[in-house]
Short mmCIF file of C-alpha atoms and ligand atoms in Angstrom, two decimals:
data_model
loop_
_atom_site.label_atom_id
_atom_site.label_comp_id
_atom_site.label_asym_id
_atom_site.label_seq_id
_atom_site.Cartn_x
_atom_site.Cartn_y
_atom_site.Cartn_z
CA MET A 1 -27.33 -0.83 5.38
CA PRO A 2 -30.54 1.02 4.51
CA ASP A 3 -31.41 2.01 0.91
CA GLY A 4 -28.31 2.75 -1.19
CA GLY A 5 -25.31 2.34 1.01
CA HIS A 6 -24.97 4.81 3.89
CA ALA A 7 -24.13 3.34 7.23
CA PRO A 8 -25.58 5.65 9.78
CA VAL A 9 -23.03 6.96 12.27
CA LEU A 10 -23.68 6.82 16.13
CA LEU A 11 -27.09 5.40 15.26
CA GLU A 12 -27.98 3.94 18.71
CA GLU A 13 -26.42 6.78 20.57
CA ALA A 14 -28.05 9.58 18.62
CA VAL A 15 -31.53 8.01 18.70
CA ALA A 16 -31.19 7.26 22.39
CA ALA A 17 -30.15 10.80 23.01
CA LEU A 18 -33.43 12.09 21.57
CA ALA A 19 -35.25 10.29 24.42
CA ILE A 20 -38.18 9.75 22.05
CA LYS A 21 -41.73 10.06 23.35
CA ARG A 22 -43.94 7.63 21.49
CA ASP A 23 -46.47 10.27 20.51
CA GLY A 24 -43.88 13.00 19.92
CA THR A 25 -43.09 15.11 16.89
CA TYR A 26 -39.52 14.88 15.56
CA VAL A 27 -37.33 16.35 12.84
CA ASP A 28 -34.54 14.68 11.00
CA ALA A 29 -32.97 17.63 9.20
CA THR A 30 -30.45 15.43 7.31
CA PHE A 31 -32.36 12.53 5.88
CA GLY A 32 -29.54 11.05 3.70
CA ARG A 33 -30.64 7.49 3.05
CA GLY A 34 -32.86 7.45 6.17
CA GLY A 35 -30.85 5.35 8.54
CA HIS A 36 -31.55 7.54 11.54
CA ALA A 37 -35.09 8.32 10.27
CA ARG A 38 -35.99 4.65 10.16
CA ARG A 39 -34.75 4.10 13.69
CA ILE A 40 -36.70 7.21 14.92
CA LEU A 41 -39.91 5.90 13.27
CA ASP A 42 -39.33 2.48 14.91
CA SER A 43 -39.30 4.23 18.29
CA LEU A 44 -42.54 6.22 17.68
CA GLY A 45 -46.02 4.98 18.43
CA ARG A 46 -49.02 5.39 16.07
CA GLU A 47 -49.52 9.02 17.06
CA GLY A 48 -45.88 10.01 16.59
CA ARG A 49 -44.66 12.03 13.70
CA LEU A 50 -41.33 12.50 11.85
CA VAL A 51 -40.62 15.32 9.45
CA ALA A 52 -37.46 14.88 7.42
CA LEU A 53 -35.48 17.42 5.39
CA ASP A 54 -32.62 17.01 2.86
CA ARG A 55 -31.44 19.42 0.14
CA ASP A 56 -30.21 16.51 -2.07
CA PRO A 57 -32.50 15.24 -4.86
CA ALA A 58 -31.18 11.70 -4.52
CA ALA A 59 -32.10 11.66 -0.82
CA GLU A 60 -35.55 13.00 -1.73
CA ALA A 61 -36.06 10.12 -4.15
CA VAL A 62 -35.46 7.63 -1.41
CA ALA A 63 -37.69 9.44 1.07
CA ARG A 64 -40.50 9.60 -1.50
CA SER A 65 -40.44 5.95 -1.86
CA TRP A 66 -41.31 5.43 1.85
CA ARG A 67 -44.95 4.49 2.43
CA GLU A 68 -45.38 5.59 5.92
CA PRO A 69 -48.29 7.80 7.23
CA ARG A 70 -46.26 9.05 10.23
CA PHE A 71 -43.51 10.42 7.93
CA SER A 72 -43.23 13.46 5.67
CA PHE A 73 -40.36 14.79 3.72
CA HIS A 74 -39.49 18.20 2.39
CA ARG A 75 -36.60 18.91 0.07
CA ALA A 76 -35.09 21.98 1.76
CA ARG A 77 -31.96 23.28 3.35
CA PHE A 78 -32.01 23.01 7.13
CA SER A 79 -31.81 26.76 7.37
CA GLU A 80 -35.33 26.73 5.90
CA LEU A 81 -36.68 24.75 8.90
CA ASP A 82 -39.15 27.46 9.86
CA ALA A 83 -40.89 27.51 6.48
CA VAL A 84 -40.99 23.65 6.40
CA LEU A 85 -42.49 23.28 9.87
CA ASP A 86 -44.93 26.14 9.09
CA SER A 87 -46.03 24.37 5.95
CA PHE A 88 -46.90 21.29 8.02
CA GLY A 89 -48.64 23.34 10.67
CA ILE A 90 -46.14 22.34 13.25
CA GLY A 91 -45.32 24.79 16.04
CA HIS A 92 -42.99 22.93 18.37
CA VAL A 93 -41.17 19.71 18.15
CA ASP A 94 -39.93 17.17 20.84
CA GLY A 95 -36.58 16.66 19.22
CA MET A 96 -34.35 17.27 16.18
CA LEU A 97 -31.39 15.51 14.73
CA LEU A 98 -28.67 16.96 12.47
CA ASP A 99 -26.26 14.43 11.11
CA LEU A 100 -23.90 16.81 9.27
CA GLY A 101 -21.76 16.54 6.21
CA ILE A 102 -22.25 14.39 3.17
CA SER A 103 -23.53 10.77 2.81
CA SER A 104 -21.61 7.84 1.46
CA PRO A 105 -23.77 7.70 -1.79
CA GLN A 106 -22.92 11.41 -2.42
CA ILE A 107 -19.15 10.57 -2.09
CA ASP A 108 -19.39 7.30 -4.04
CA ASP A 109 -21.01 8.72 -7.11
CA PRO A 110 -18.24 10.29 -9.27
CA GLU A 111 -20.80 12.41 -11.09
CA ARG A 112 -21.44 14.44 -7.84
CA GLY A 113 -17.74 15.53 -7.82
CA PHE A 114 -17.00 14.97 -4.11
CA SER A 115 -14.62 12.11 -4.62
CA LEU A 116 -10.97 12.74 -5.12
CA ARG A 117 -10.30 9.10 -6.05
CA ALA A 118 -12.95 8.44 -8.80
CA ASP A 119 -12.79 10.97 -11.69
CA GLY A 120 -15.84 13.10 -12.30
CA PRO A 121 -17.04 16.61 -12.95
CA LEU A 122 -16.02 19.09 -10.22
CA ASP A 123 -19.56 19.83 -9.01
CA MET A 124 -19.69 19.29 -5.20
CA ARG A 125 -23.17 20.73 -4.75
CA MET A 126 -25.42 18.79 -2.40
CA ASP A 127 -28.29 20.21 -4.40
CA PRO A 128 -27.00 20.34 -8.04
CA SER A 129 -30.07 22.41 -9.17
CA HIS A 130 -28.93 25.49 -7.29
CA GLY A 131 -25.83 27.71 -6.80
CA THR A 132 -22.34 27.54 -8.12
CA SER A 133 -20.36 24.39 -8.78
CA ALA A 134 -16.83 23.98 -7.55
CA ALA A 135 -15.55 24.24 -11.17
CA GLN A 136 -17.42 27.50 -11.74
CA TRP A 137 -16.13 28.98 -8.44
CA LEU A 138 -12.49 27.82 -9.21
CA ALA A 139 -12.72 29.55 -12.56
CA HIS A 140 -13.38 32.95 -11.01
CA ALA A 141 -12.16 33.16 -7.39
CA THR A 142 -9.31 35.45 -6.67
CA GLU A 143 -6.03 33.83 -5.53
CA ARG A 144 -6.70 35.40 -2.04
CA ASP A 145 -10.19 33.95 -1.78
CA LEU A 146 -8.80 30.53 -2.89
CA ARG A 147 -6.08 30.69 -0.23
CA GLU A 148 -8.59 31.80 2.51
CA VAL A 149 -11.17 29.16 1.82
CA ILE A 150 -8.52 26.40 1.60
CA ALA A 151 -6.73 27.62 4.67
CA THR A 152 -9.84 28.18 6.75
CA TYR A 153 -12.22 25.41 5.85
CA GLY A 154 -9.50 22.86 5.03
CA GLU A 155 -7.14 23.90 7.88
CA GLU A 156 -4.47 23.44 5.21
CA ARG A 157 -1.12 24.91 5.85
CA PHE A 158 -0.05 24.77 2.13
CA ALA A 159 -3.06 26.90 1.16
CA GLN A 160 -0.94 29.59 -0.42
CA GLN A 161 1.03 27.20 -2.60
CA ILE A 162 -2.20 25.42 -3.69
CA ALA A 163 -3.98 28.72 -4.45
CA ARG A 164 -1.09 29.88 -6.62
CA ALA A 165 -0.96 26.53 -8.49
CA LEU A 166 -4.67 26.73 -9.15
CA VAL A 167 -4.42 30.25 -10.57
CA ALA A 168 -1.36 29.26 -12.77
CA THR A 169 -3.20 26.17 -14.12
CA ARG A 170 -6.48 27.82 -14.87
CA ALA A 171 -4.61 30.38 -17.05
CA ARG A 172 -3.78 27.47 -19.31
CA GLN A 173 -6.81 25.26 -19.01
CA PRO A 174 -10.09 25.16 -17.03
CA ILE A 175 -10.11 23.11 -13.89
CA VAL A 176 -13.19 20.95 -14.29
CA ARG A 177 -12.52 17.36 -13.14
CA THR A 178 -11.84 15.88 -9.68
CA ARG A 179 -8.69 13.96 -10.57
CA GLN A 180 -7.29 17.02 -12.34
CA LEU A 181 -7.82 19.09 -9.12
CA ALA A 182 -6.27 16.30 -6.94
CA ALA A 183 -3.21 16.21 -9.19
CA ILE A 184 -2.75 19.99 -9.17
CA VAL A 185 -2.88 19.95 -5.36
CA ALA A 186 -0.49 16.96 -5.11
CA GLU A 187 1.96 18.78 -7.27
CA ALA A 188 1.72 22.02 -5.45
CA VAL A 189 2.20 20.33 -2.05
CA GLY A 190 5.05 18.27 -3.60
CA ALA A 191 7.51 16.60 -1.35
CA ARG A 192 6.75 18.91 1.63
CA PRO A 193 6.28 17.03 4.93
CA ARG A 194 2.64 16.40 5.64
CA ARG A 195 0.88 16.10 8.89
CA ASP A 196 -0.76 12.87 7.98
CA ARG A 197 0.98 10.62 5.42
CA SER A 198 -1.97 8.25 5.13
CA GLN A 199 -4.15 11.08 3.89
CA ASP A 200 -4.27 12.03 0.19
CA PRO A 201 -2.56 15.50 -0.19
CA ALA A 202 -5.79 16.89 -1.70
CA THR A 203 -8.14 15.74 1.08
CA ARG A 204 -8.14 19.03 2.97
CA THR A 205 -8.61 21.05 -0.27
CA PHE A 206 -11.63 18.92 -1.27
CA GLN A 207 -13.06 19.35 2.20
CA ALA A 208 -12.56 23.16 2.01
CA LEU A 209 -14.26 23.51 -1.36
CA ARG A 210 -17.16 21.32 -0.41
CA ILE A 211 -17.79 23.36 2.78
CA HIS A 212 -17.50 26.61 0.82
CA ILE A 213 -19.65 25.52 -2.13
CA ASN A 214 -22.50 24.27 0.18
CA GLN A 215 -22.10 27.07 2.77
CA GLU A 216 -22.01 24.29 5.28
CA LEU A 217 -20.94 26.39 8.30
CA GLU A 218 -23.45 29.18 7.64
CA GLU A 219 -26.16 26.59 7.22
CA LEU A 220 -25.20 24.98 10.54
CA ALA A 221 -25.15 28.23 12.40
CA LEU A 222 -28.63 29.18 10.96
CA ALA A 223 -30.01 25.72 11.66
CA LEU A 224 -29.14 25.84 15.35
CA ASP A 225 -30.59 29.33 15.56
CA ARG A 226 -33.79 28.21 13.95
CA ALA A 227 -34.10 24.95 15.93
CA LEU A 228 -33.84 26.38 19.37
CA PRO A 229 -37.11 28.32 19.46
CA ARG A 230 -38.87 25.37 17.82
CA LEU A 231 -38.06 22.95 20.63
CA ALA A 232 -40.83 22.21 23.12
CA SER A 233 -39.85 22.29 26.72
CA GLY A 234 -37.92 19.07 27.33
CA GLY A 235 -37.24 18.76 23.60
CA ARG A 236 -33.84 17.47 22.60
CA LEU A 237 -31.38 18.69 19.92
CA ALA A 238 -28.78 16.15 18.87
CA VAL A 239 -25.98 17.10 16.47
CA ILE A 240 -23.40 14.81 14.90
CA SER A 241 -20.46 16.67 13.45
CA PHE A 242 -17.47 15.45 11.41
CA HIS A 243 -14.71 18.05 11.83
CA SER A 244 -13.46 20.50 14.31
CA LEU A 245 -14.99 23.56 12.60
CA GLU A 246 -18.43 22.07 12.80
CA ASP A 247 -17.97 20.86 16.28
CA ARG A 248 -16.79 24.19 17.54
CA ILE A 249 -19.86 25.90 16.25
CA VAL A 250 -22.14 23.39 17.92
CA LYS A 251 -20.10 23.43 21.16
CA GLN A 252 -20.18 27.23 21.42
CA PHE A 253 -23.84 27.48 20.58
CA PHE A 254 -24.71 24.93 23.28
CA ARG A 255 -22.56 26.64 25.81
CA ARG A 256 -23.89 30.15 25.00
CA HIS A 257 -27.48 28.93 25.55
CA ALA A 258 -26.73 26.71 28.60
CA GLN A 259 -25.14 29.47 30.72
CA PRO A 260 -26.70 32.57 32.33
CA PHE A 261 -25.88 35.72 30.29
CA GLY A 262 -24.80 33.33 27.44
CA GLY A 263 -21.63 32.53 29.44
CA ASP A 264 -20.34 36.08 29.07
CA PRO A 265 -17.24 36.01 31.47
CA ARG A 266 -17.61 39.71 32.37
CA LEU A 267 -21.31 39.29 33.48
CA SER A 268 -20.66 36.02 35.20
CA ARG A 269 -18.20 37.68 37.54
CA LEU A 270 -20.79 40.13 38.80
CA PRO A 271 -21.90 39.44 42.40
CA ILE A 272 -25.40 38.25 41.58
CA ALA A 273 -27.09 35.60 43.77
CA ALA A 274 -27.47 32.36 41.76
CA ALA A 275 -31.24 32.44 42.26
CA ALA A 276 -31.49 35.86 40.59
CA LEU A 277 -29.66 34.78 37.48
CA PRO A 278 -31.57 34.38 34.26
CA SER A 279 -32.30 30.71 33.53
CA PRO A 280 -30.63 29.42 30.31
CA GLY A 281 -32.80 28.06 27.45
CA LEU A 282 -30.78 24.89 27.08
CA LYS A 283 -29.41 22.25 29.38
CA LEU A 284 -26.40 20.16 28.20
CA ILE A 285 -27.08 16.41 28.25
CA GLY A 286 -23.96 14.43 28.96
CA ARG A 287 -20.55 14.97 27.43
CA ALA A 288 -19.61 14.78 23.83
CA VAL A 289 -20.10 11.24 22.51
CA ARG A 290 -17.51 9.60 20.18
CA PRO A 291 -18.07 6.34 18.33
CA ARG A 292 -16.86 3.06 19.84
CA GLU A 293 -13.77 1.40 18.38
CA ALA A 294 -15.95 -1.37 16.86
CA GLU A 295 -17.96 1.20 14.93
CA VAL A 296 -14.88 2.97 13.57
CA LEU A 297 -13.43 -0.39 12.46
CA ALA A 298 -16.62 -1.28 10.68
CA ASN A 299 -17.14 2.21 9.20
CA PRO A 300 -14.05 4.44 8.88
CA ARG A 301 -16.36 7.40 8.16
CA ALA A 302 -17.28 7.35 11.83
CA ARG A 303 -13.69 8.06 12.89
CA SER A 304 -14.12 11.83 13.22
CA ALA A 305 -17.76 11.91 14.39
CA THR A 306 -18.75 13.76 17.60
CA LEU A 307 -22.34 13.75 18.99
CA ARG A 308 -23.52 16.59 21.21
CA VAL A 309 -26.94 16.80 22.87
CA ALA A 310 -28.87 19.58 24.63
CA GLU A 311 -32.33 19.80 26.05
CA ARG A 312 -34.70 22.82 25.94
CA THR A 313 -35.49 24.04 29.43
CA GLN A 314 -38.74 25.85 30.52
CA ALA A 315 -37.03 29.22 30.57
CA PRO A 316 -38.07 31.75 28.10
CA LEU A 317 -35.51 32.52 25.38
CA ALA A 318 -33.56 35.81 25.69
C1 LIG B 1 -24.41 12.39 6.79
S1 LIG B 1 -25.72 12.50 5.68
C2 LIG B 1 -27.06 11.94 6.70
C3 LIG B 1 -27.23 10.55 6.75
C4 LIG B 1 -28.50 10.02 7.42
N1 LIG B 1 -28.52 10.36 8.80
C5 LIG B 1 -28.72 8.56 7.25
O1 LIG B 1 -28.72 7.84 8.27
O2 LIG B 1 -28.81 8.11 6.10
C6 LIG B 1 -26.06 14.14 5.65
C7 LIG B 1 -27.16 14.50 4.70
O3 LIG B 1 -27.52 15.91 5.07
C8 LIG B 1 -27.78 16.58 3.86
N2 LIG B 1 -27.45 17.95 4.09
C9 LIG B 1 -26.30 18.50 4.48
N3 LIG B 1 -26.35 19.84 4.71
C10 LIG B 1 -27.70 20.14 4.47
C11 LIG B 1 -28.37 21.29 4.53
N4 LIG B 1 -27.85 22.51 4.86
N5 LIG B 1 -29.73 21.26 4.36
C12 LIG B 1 -30.35 20.09 4.04
N6 LIG B 1 -29.64 18.87 3.89
C13 LIG B 1 -28.36 18.96 4.15
C14 LIG B 1 -26.92 15.96 2.77
O4 LIG B 1 -27.44 16.17 1.57
C15 LIG B 1 -26.92 14.46 3.25
O5 LIG B 1 -27.81 13.73 2.54
#
């Protein structure tokens, strides 16, 4: 495992999917501990270049320790891609990787507040120097907002009961620790039949809060939007997602840009000769890739991963 314990998921598959040109310019928008970044650098020649981003200061500390002239790092959100590329004087790139979600070191450090097993402050920010922590949000959110976030981002069917329990608890004491939150959720869900008995009853609530606090789905949608015009013709975009909400955004974005008229069913029924249709800006490369059984056995975090890949065509963007 590279620096600090994150086993990169779908490593071979994702780097192969980028079809790396030795003198190309690439972006790893989710550096983490640099597992994918290292492999990309290994595939590049002397003239190649890799720009990495991560919003997490711990990821930045690892990246800054790399002594590698072909590599540069910027602490930024991936929605800030344009500003980062502009600051390096880069117009177009030959490929970009997004390996979504959080890294193992983020989960494993109780002080970050992502873990429902080890007790720690309820923070959950990938960049703890900005924005609102989970504890701050839980202190003020309305019961309705709590329910909606937990139901939507956690796909939790007991969201109503959990939201009510959170509001009742915070009237007596602030909710500020991870184990405290896990216990409140477990009690609210009680003996109700759960979909997955092997899963902690608070797993979905933790996922929901994390997605909300870090605006993960908004960030993903913006990142895809920013990435597309930055791809050179033939440039690849590879995205590894970890749950169905993320995967749906990626799948729909790829489909929209890989079909004439953005795949609008009303327009695609018009009697227009195929040659006269506008050419789409992206071409899908293969089907969705899932990890092999051996990888899931070695790294349970890979279990829910899906890799999707698309290539920029020569067509102008609409
Ligand atoms: C799954 S880890 C990436 C692991 C990495 N591929 C490796 O091999 O070590 C995801 C990383 O993306 C970062 N991240 C997630 N969302 C981000 C965003 N919107 N902007 C910048 N970084 C983000 C997280 O801080 C985390 O370090």
